[in-house]
mmCIF file of C-alpha atoms and ligand atoms in Angstrom:
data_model
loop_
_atom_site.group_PDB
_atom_site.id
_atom_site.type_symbol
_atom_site.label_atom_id
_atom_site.label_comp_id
_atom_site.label_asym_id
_atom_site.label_seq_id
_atom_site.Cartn_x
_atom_site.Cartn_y
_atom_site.Cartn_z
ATOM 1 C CA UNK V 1362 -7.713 9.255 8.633
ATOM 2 C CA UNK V 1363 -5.397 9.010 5.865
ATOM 3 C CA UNK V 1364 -1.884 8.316 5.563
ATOM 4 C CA UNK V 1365 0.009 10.018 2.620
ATOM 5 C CA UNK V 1366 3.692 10.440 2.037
ATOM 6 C CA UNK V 1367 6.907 9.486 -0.730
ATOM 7 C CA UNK V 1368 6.753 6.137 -1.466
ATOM 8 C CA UNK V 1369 8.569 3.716 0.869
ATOM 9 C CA UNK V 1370 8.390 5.457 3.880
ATOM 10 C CA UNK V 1371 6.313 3.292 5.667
ATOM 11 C CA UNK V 1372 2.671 4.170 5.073
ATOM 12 C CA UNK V 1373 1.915 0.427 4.908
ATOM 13 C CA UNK V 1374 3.891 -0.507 7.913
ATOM 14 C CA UNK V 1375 2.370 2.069 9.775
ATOM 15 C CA UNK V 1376 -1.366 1.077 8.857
ATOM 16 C CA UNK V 1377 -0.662 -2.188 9.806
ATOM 17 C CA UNK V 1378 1.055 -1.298 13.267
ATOM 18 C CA UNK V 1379 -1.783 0.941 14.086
ATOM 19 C CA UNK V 1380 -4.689 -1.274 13.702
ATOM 20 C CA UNK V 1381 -2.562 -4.198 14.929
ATOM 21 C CA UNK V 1382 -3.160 -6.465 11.616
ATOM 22 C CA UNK V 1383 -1.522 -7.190 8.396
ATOM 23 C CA UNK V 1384 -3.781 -5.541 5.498
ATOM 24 C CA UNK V 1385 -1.502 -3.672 3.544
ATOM 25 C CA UNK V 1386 1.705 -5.335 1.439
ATOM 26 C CA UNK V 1387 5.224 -4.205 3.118
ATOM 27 C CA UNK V 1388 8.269 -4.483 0.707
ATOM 28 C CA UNK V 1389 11.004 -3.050 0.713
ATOM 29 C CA UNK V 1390 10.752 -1.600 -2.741
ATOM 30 C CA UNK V 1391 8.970 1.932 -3.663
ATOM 31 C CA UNK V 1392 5.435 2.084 -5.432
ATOM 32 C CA UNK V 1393 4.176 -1.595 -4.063
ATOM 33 C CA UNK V 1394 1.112 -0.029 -2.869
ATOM 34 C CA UNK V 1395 -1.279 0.848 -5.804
ATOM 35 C CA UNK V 1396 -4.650 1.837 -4.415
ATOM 36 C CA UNK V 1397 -6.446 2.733 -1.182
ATOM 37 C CA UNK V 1398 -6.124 0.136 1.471
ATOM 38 C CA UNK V 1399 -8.569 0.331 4.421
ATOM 39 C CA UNK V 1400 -7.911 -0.552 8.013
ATOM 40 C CA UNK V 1401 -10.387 -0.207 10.854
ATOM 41 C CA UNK V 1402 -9.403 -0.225 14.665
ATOM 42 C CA UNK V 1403 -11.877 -0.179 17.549
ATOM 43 C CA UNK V 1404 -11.425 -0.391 20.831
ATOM 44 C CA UNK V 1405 -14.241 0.294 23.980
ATOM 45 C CA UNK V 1406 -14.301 4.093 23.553
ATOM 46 C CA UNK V 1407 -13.356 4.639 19.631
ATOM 47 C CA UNK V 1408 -13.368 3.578 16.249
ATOM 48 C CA UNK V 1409 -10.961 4.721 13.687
ATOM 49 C CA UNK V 1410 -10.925 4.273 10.036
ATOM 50 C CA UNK V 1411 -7.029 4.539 8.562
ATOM 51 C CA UNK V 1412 -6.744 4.778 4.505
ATOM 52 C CA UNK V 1413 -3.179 3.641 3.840
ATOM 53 C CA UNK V 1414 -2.571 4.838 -0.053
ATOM 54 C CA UNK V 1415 0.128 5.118 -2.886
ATOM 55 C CA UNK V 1416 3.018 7.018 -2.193
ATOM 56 C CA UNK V 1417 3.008 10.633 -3.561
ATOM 57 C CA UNK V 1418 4.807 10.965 -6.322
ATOM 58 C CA UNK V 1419 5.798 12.805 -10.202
ATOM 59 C CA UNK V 1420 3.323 10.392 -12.745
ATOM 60 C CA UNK V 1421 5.101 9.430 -15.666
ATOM 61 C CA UNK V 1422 2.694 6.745 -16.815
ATOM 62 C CA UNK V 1423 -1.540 5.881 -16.288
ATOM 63 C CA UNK V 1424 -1.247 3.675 -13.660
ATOM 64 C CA UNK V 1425 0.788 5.977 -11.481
ATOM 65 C CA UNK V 1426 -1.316 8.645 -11.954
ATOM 66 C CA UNK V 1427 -4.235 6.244 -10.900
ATOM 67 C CA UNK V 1428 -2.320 5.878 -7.872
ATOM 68 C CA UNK V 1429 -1.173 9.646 -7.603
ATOM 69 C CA UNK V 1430 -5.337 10.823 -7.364
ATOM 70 C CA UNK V 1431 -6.140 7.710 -4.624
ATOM 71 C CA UNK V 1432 -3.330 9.356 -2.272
ATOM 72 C CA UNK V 1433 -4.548 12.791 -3.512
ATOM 73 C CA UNK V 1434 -8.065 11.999 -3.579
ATOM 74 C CA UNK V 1435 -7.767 10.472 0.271
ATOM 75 C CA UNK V 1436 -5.963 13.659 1.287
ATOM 76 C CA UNK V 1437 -8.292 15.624 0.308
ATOM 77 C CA UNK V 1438 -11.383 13.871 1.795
ATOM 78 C CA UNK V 1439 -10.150 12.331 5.620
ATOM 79 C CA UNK V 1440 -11.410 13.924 8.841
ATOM 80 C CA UNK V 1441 -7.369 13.893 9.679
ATOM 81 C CA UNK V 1442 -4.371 13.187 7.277
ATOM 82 C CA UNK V 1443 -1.215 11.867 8.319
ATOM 83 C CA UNK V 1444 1.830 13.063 6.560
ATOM 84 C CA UNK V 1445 4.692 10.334 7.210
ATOM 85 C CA UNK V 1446 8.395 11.269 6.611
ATOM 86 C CA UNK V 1447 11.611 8.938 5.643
ATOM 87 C CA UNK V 1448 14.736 10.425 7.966
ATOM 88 C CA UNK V 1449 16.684 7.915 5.493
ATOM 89 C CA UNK V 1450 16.045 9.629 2.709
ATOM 90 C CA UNK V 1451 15.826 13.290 3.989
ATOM 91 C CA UNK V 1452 15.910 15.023 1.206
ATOM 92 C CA UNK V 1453 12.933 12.838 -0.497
ATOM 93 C CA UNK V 1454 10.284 15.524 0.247
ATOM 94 C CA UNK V 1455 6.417 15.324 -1.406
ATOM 95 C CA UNK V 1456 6.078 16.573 -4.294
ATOM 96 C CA UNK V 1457 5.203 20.708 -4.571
ATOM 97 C CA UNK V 1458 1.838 19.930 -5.442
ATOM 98 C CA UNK V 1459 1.401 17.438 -2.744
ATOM 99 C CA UNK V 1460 3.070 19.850 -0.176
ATOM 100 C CA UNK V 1461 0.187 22.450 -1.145
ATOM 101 C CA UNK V 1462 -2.265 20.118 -0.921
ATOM 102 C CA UNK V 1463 -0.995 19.510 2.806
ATOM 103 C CA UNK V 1464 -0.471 22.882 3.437
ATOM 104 C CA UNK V 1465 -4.251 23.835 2.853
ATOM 105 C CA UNK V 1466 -5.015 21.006 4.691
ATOM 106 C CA UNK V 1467 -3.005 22.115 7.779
ATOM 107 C CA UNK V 1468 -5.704 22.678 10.402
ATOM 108 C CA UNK V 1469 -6.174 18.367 9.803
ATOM 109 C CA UNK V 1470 -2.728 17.252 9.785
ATOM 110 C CA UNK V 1471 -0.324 15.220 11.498
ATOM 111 C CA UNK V 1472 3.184 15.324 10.784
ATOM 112 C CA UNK V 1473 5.089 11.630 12.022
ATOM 113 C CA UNK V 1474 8.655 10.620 11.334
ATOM 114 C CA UNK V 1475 8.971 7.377 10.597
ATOM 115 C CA UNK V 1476 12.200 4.458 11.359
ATOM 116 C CA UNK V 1477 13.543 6.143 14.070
ATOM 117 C CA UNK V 1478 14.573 3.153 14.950
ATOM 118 C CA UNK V 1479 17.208 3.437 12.762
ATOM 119 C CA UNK V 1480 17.269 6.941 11.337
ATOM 120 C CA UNK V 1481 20.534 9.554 12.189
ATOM 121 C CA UNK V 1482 19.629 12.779 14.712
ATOM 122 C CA UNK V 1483 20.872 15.441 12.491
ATOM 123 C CA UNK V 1484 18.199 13.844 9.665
ATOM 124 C CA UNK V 1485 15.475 13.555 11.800
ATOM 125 C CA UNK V 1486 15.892 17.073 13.376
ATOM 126 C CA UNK V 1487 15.883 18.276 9.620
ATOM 127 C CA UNK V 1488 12.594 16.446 8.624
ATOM 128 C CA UNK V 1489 11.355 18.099 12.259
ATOM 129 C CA UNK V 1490 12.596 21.924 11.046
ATOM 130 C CA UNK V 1491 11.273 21.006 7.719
ATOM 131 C CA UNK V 1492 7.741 20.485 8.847
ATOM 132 C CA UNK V 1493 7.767 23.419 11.661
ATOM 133 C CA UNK V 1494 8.815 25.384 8.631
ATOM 134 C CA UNK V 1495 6.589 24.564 5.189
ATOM 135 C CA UNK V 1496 3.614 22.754 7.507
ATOM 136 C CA UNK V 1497 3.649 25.025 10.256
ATOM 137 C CA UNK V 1498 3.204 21.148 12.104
ATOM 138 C CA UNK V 1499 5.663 19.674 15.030
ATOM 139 C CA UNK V 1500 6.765 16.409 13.920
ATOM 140 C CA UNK V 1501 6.195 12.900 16.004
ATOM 141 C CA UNK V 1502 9.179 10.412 15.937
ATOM 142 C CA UNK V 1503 7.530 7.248 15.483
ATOM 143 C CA UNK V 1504 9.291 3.549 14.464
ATOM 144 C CA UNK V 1505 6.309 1.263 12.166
ATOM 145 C CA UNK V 1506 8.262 -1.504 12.863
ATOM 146 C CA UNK V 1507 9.064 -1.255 16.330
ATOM 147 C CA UNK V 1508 6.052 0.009 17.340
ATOM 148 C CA UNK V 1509 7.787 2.799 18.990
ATOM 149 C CA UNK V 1510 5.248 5.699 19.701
ATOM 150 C CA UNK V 1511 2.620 4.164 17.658
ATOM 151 C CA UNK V 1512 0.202 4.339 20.494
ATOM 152 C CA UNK V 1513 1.058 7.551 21.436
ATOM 153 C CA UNK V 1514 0.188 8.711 17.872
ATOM 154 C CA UNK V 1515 -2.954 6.413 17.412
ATOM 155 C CA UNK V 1516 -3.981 8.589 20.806
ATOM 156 C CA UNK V 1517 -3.560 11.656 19.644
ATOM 157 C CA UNK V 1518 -5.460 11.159 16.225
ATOM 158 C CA UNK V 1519 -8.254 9.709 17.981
ATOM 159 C CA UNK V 1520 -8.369 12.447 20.288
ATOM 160 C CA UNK V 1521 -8.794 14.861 17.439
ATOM 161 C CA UNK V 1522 -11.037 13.150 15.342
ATOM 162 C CA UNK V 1523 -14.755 14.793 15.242
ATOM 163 C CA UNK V 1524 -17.349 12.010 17.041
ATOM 164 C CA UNK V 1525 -19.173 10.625 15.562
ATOM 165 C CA UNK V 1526 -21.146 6.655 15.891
ATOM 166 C CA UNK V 1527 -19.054 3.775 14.971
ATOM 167 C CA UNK V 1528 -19.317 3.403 11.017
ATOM 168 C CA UNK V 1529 -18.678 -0.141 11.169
ATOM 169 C CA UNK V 1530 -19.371 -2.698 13.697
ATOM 170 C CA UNK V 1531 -16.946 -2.989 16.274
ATOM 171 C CA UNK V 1532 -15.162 -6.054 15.194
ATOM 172 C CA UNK V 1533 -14.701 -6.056 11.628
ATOM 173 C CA UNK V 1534 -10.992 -4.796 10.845
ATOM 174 C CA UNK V 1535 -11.075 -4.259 7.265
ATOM 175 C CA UNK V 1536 -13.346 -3.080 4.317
ATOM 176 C CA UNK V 1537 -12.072 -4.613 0.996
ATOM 177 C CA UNK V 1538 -13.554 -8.403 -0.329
ATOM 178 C CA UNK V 1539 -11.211 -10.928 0.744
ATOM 179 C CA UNK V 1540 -10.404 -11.409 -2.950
ATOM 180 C CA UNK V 1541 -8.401 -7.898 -3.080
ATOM 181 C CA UNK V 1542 -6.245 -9.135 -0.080
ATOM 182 C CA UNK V 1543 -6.013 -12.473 -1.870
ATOM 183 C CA UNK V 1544 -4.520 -10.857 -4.957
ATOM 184 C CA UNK V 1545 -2.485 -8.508 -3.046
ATOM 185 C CA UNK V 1546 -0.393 -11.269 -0.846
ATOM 186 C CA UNK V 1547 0.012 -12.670 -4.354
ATOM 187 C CA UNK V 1548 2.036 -8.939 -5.411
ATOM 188 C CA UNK V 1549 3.483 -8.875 -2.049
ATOM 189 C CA UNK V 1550 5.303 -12.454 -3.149
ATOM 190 C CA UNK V 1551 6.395 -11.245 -6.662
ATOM 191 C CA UNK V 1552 7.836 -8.221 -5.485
ATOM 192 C CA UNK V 1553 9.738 -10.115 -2.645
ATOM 193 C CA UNK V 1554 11.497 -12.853 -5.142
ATOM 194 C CA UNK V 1555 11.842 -11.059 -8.652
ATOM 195 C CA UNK V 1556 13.825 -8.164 -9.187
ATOM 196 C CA UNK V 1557 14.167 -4.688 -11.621
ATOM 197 C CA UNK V 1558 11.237 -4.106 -13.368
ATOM 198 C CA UNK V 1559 9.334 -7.202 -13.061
ATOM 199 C CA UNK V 1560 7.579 -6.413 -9.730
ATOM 200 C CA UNK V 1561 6.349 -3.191 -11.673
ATOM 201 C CA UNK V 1562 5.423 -5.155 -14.714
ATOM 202 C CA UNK V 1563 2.646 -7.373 -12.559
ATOM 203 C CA UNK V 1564 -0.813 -7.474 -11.764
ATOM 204 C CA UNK V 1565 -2.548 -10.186 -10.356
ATOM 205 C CA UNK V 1566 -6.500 -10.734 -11.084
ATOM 206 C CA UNK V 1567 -8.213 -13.492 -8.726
ATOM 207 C CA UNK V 1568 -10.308 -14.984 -11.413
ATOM 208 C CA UNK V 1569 -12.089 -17.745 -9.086
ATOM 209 C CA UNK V 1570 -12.505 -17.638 -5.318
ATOM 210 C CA UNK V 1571 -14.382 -20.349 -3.610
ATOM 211 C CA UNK V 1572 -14.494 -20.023 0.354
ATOM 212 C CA UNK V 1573 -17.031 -22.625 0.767
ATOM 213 C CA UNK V 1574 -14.210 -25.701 -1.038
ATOM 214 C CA UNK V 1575 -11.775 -27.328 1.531
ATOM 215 C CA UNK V 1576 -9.142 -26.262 1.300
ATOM 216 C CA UNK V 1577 -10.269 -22.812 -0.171
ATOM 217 C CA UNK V 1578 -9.590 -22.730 -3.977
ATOM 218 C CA UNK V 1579 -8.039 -19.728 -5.615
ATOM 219 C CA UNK V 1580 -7.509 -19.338 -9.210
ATOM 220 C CA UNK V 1581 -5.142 -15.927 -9.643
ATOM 221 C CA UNK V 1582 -3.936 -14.822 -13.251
ATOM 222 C CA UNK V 1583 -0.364 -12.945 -12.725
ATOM 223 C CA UNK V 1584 -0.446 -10.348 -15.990
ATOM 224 C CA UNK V 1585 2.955 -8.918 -16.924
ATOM 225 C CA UNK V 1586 3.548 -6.530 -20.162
ATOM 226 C CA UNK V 1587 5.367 -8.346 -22.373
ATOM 227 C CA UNK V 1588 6.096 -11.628 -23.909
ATOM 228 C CA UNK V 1589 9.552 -11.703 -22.758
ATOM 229 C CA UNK V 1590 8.557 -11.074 -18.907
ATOM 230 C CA UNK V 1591 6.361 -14.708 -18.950
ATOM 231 C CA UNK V 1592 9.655 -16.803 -19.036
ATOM 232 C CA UNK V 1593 11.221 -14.459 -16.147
ATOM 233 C CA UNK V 1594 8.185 -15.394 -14.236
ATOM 234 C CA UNK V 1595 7.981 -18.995 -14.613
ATOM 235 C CA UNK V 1596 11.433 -19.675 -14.397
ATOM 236 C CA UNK V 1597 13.269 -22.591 -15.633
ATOM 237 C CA UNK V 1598 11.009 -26.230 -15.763
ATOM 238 C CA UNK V 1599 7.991 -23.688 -13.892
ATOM 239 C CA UNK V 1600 10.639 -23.572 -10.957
ATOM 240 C CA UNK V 1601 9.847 -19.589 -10.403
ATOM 241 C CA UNK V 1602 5.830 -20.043 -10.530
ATOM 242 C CA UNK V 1603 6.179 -22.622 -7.900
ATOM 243 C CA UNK V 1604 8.257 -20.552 -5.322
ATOM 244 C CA UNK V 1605 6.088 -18.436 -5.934
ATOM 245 C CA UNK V 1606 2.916 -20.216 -5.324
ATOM 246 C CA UNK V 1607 4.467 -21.584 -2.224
ATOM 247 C CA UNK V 1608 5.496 -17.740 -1.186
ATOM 248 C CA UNK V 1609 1.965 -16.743 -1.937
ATOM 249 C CA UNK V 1610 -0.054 -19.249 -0.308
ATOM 250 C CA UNK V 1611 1.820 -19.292 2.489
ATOM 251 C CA UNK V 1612 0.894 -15.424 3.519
ATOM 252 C CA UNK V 1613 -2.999 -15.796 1.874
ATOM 253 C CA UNK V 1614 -3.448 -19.289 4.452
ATOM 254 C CA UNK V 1615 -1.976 -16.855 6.782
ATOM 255 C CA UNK V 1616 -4.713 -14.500 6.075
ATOM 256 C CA UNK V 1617 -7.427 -16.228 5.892
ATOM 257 C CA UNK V 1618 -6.654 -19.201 8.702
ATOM 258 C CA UNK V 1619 -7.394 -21.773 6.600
ATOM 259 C CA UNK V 1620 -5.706 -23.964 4.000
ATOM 260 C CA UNK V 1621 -5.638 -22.738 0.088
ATOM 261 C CA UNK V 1622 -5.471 -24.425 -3.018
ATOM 262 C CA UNK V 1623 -3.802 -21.772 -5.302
ATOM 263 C CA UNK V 1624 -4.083 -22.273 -9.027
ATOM 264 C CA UNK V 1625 -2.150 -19.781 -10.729
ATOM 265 C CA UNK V 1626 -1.848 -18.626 -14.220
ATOM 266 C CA UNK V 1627 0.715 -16.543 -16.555
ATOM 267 C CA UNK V 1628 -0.311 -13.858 -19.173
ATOM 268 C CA UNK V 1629 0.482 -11.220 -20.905
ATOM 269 C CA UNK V 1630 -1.572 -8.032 -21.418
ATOM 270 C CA UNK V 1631 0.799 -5.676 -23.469
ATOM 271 C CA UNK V 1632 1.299 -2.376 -21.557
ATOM 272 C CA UNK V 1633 -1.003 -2.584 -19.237
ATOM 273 C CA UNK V 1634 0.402 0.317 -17.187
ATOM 274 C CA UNK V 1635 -0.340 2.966 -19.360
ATOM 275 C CA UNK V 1636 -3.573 1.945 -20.838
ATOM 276 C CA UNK V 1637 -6.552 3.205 -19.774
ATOM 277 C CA UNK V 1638 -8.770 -0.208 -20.749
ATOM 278 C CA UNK V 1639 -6.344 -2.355 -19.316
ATOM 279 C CA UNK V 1640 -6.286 -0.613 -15.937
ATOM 280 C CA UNK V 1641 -10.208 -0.468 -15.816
ATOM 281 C CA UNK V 1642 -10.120 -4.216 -16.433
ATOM 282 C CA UNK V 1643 -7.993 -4.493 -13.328
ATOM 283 C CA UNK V 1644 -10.037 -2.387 -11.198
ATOM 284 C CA UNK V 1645 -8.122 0.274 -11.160
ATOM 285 C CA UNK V 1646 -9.904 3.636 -10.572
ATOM 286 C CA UNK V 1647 -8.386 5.853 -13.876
ATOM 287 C CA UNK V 1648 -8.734 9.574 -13.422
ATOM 288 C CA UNK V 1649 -9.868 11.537 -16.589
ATOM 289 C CA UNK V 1650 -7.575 13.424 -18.694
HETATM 290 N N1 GTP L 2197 13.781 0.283 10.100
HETATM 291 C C1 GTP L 2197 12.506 0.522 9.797
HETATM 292 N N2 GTP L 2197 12.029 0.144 8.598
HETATM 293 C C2 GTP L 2197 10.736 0.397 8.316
HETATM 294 C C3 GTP L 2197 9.879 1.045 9.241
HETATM 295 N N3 GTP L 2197 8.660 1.170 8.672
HETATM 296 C C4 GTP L 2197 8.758 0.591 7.447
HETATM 297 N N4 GTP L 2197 10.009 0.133 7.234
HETATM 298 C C5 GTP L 2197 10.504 -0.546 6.029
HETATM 299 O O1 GTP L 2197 10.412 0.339 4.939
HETATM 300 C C6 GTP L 2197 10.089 -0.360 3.724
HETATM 301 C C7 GTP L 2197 8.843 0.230 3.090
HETATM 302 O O2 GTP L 2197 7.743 0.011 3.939
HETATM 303 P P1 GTP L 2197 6.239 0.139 3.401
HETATM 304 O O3 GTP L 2197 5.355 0.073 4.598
HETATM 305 O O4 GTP L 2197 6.004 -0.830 2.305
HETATM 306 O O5 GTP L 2197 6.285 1.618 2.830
HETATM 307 P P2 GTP L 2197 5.127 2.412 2.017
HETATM 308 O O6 GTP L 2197 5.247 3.829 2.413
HETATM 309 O O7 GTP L 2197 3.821 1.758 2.226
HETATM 310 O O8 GTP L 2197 5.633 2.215 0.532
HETATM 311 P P3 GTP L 2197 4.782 2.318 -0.861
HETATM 312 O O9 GTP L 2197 3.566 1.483 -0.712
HETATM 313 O O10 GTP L 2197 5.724 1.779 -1.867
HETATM 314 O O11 GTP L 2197 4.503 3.769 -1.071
HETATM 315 C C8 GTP L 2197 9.915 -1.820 4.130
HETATM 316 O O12 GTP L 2197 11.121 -2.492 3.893
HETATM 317 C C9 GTP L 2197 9.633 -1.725 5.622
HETATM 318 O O13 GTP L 2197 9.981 -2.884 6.330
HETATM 319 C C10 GTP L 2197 10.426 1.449 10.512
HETATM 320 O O14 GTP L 2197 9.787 2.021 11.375
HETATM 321 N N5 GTP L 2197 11.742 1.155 10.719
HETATM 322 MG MG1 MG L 2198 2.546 0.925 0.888
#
């Protein structure tokens, strides 16, 4: 089952409220999820696999059009997709090519608003005309945070998903190596305390993961794009890399429910967002030209 839609509408949130665990990075800035994040929830009767994925979006550089074709990719491949709308930005609507995409995919969608916890009427009974009209779909209201007719929803997908046996075993939640969750919670920190472009500027590469070590060591490498961005990042005497570490370990200890020992490093790998070496480095999945 995937979950598509505009950035910042609450993809993340929503993957996280429907399995009932913290796997994908919330923030409240657009683009902050990159790839395909996995969450698996199982209860005595089903099993259902969510992909939470990059908002859609217009590329303008390599590394959003990496993240463009997982959303696109995942929408194109899920037993079910779930299209999630913003009623606080109603006139944010997928992209054309996106909308398509959806469209063809009609006799597998869901349609959820999202934040109507806090959302106007009059916008959410636009999103609900808008998606009667170019979908051909009714709309659910649903709140991520909340948790406001999450269950409801998580019901109704699972009652139109084809059977099939469990794909995983019944208690494992998640499908990514612990050092991709690791690196994220280290993102999810840098996007919380630095502002403009630096959040966008940063990658983080776990370098060194030892589980066995007590407490669990972690060596991370933060890459931004430029020279300039390093000081930004460290902050003045290191005071910025050690919020951070603080920030970071706090949510991967969180994780992992265990202490951490997290080592982590500064550098620079010029432009790494629009080249195509760079982003393979980083394990990102580049689609061809
Ligand atoms: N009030 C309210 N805020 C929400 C709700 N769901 C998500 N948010 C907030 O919306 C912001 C974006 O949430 P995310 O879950 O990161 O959104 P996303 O769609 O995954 O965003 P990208 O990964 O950037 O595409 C965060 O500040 C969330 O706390 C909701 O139901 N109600
Ligand atoms: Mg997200």
């Amino acid at each position: 089952m995937a979950l598509v839609g505009r950035p910042n509408v609450g993809k993340s949130s929503l993957l996280n409220a429907l399995t009932g665990e913290v796997l994908s990075i919330v923030t409240p800035r657009a683009q902050t999820t990159r790839e395909r994040v996995v969450g698996i929830f199982t209860d005595d009767a089903t099993q259902m696999v969510f992909v939470d994925t990059p908002g859609l979006l217009e590329p303008s550089y390599l590394l959003q059009r990496s993240m463009l074709e997982a959303a696109t990719t995942a929408a194109r491949e899920a037993d079910l997709v779930l299209l999630l709308l913003d009623p606080l930005r109603p006139e944010e609507l997928p992209p054309e090519d996106s909308v398509r995409l959806l469209q063809a995919r009609a006799d597998a969608l869901f349609v959820a608003i999202n934040k109507v916890d806090v959302a106007g009427p009059a916008d959410v009974e636009r999103l609900e005309r808008w998606s009667e009209e170019v979908l051909g779909r009714p709309a659910r209201r649903v709140s991520a945070r909340t948790g406001e007719g999450v269950p409801e929803l998580r019901d109704a997908l699972a009652a139109a998903l084809p059977a099939s046996p469990f794909l995983y075993p019944a208690d494992d939640v998640a499908v990514q190596p612990v050092r991709f969750f690791v690196a994220e919670f280290v993102r999810e920190a840098v996007f919380e305390l630095y502002e403009e472009e630096i959040p966008y500027a940063t990658v983080v590469k776990v370098e060194e993961f030892r589980e066995a070590a007590d407490p669990v060591y972690v060596r991370a490498t933060i890459f931004v794009e430029r020279e300039s961005q390093k000081p930004i990042l460290l902050g003045r005497g290191g005071a910025g890399i050690k919020r951070l570490g603080q920030a970071a370990r706090a949510k991967i200890e969180s994780f992992l429910g265990t202490r951490v020992y997290l080592d982590l490093w500064v550098k620079v790998l010029p432009g790494w967002r629009r080249k195509r070496s760079a982003l393979e480095y980083l394990g990102y999945a580049v689609p061809e030209e």
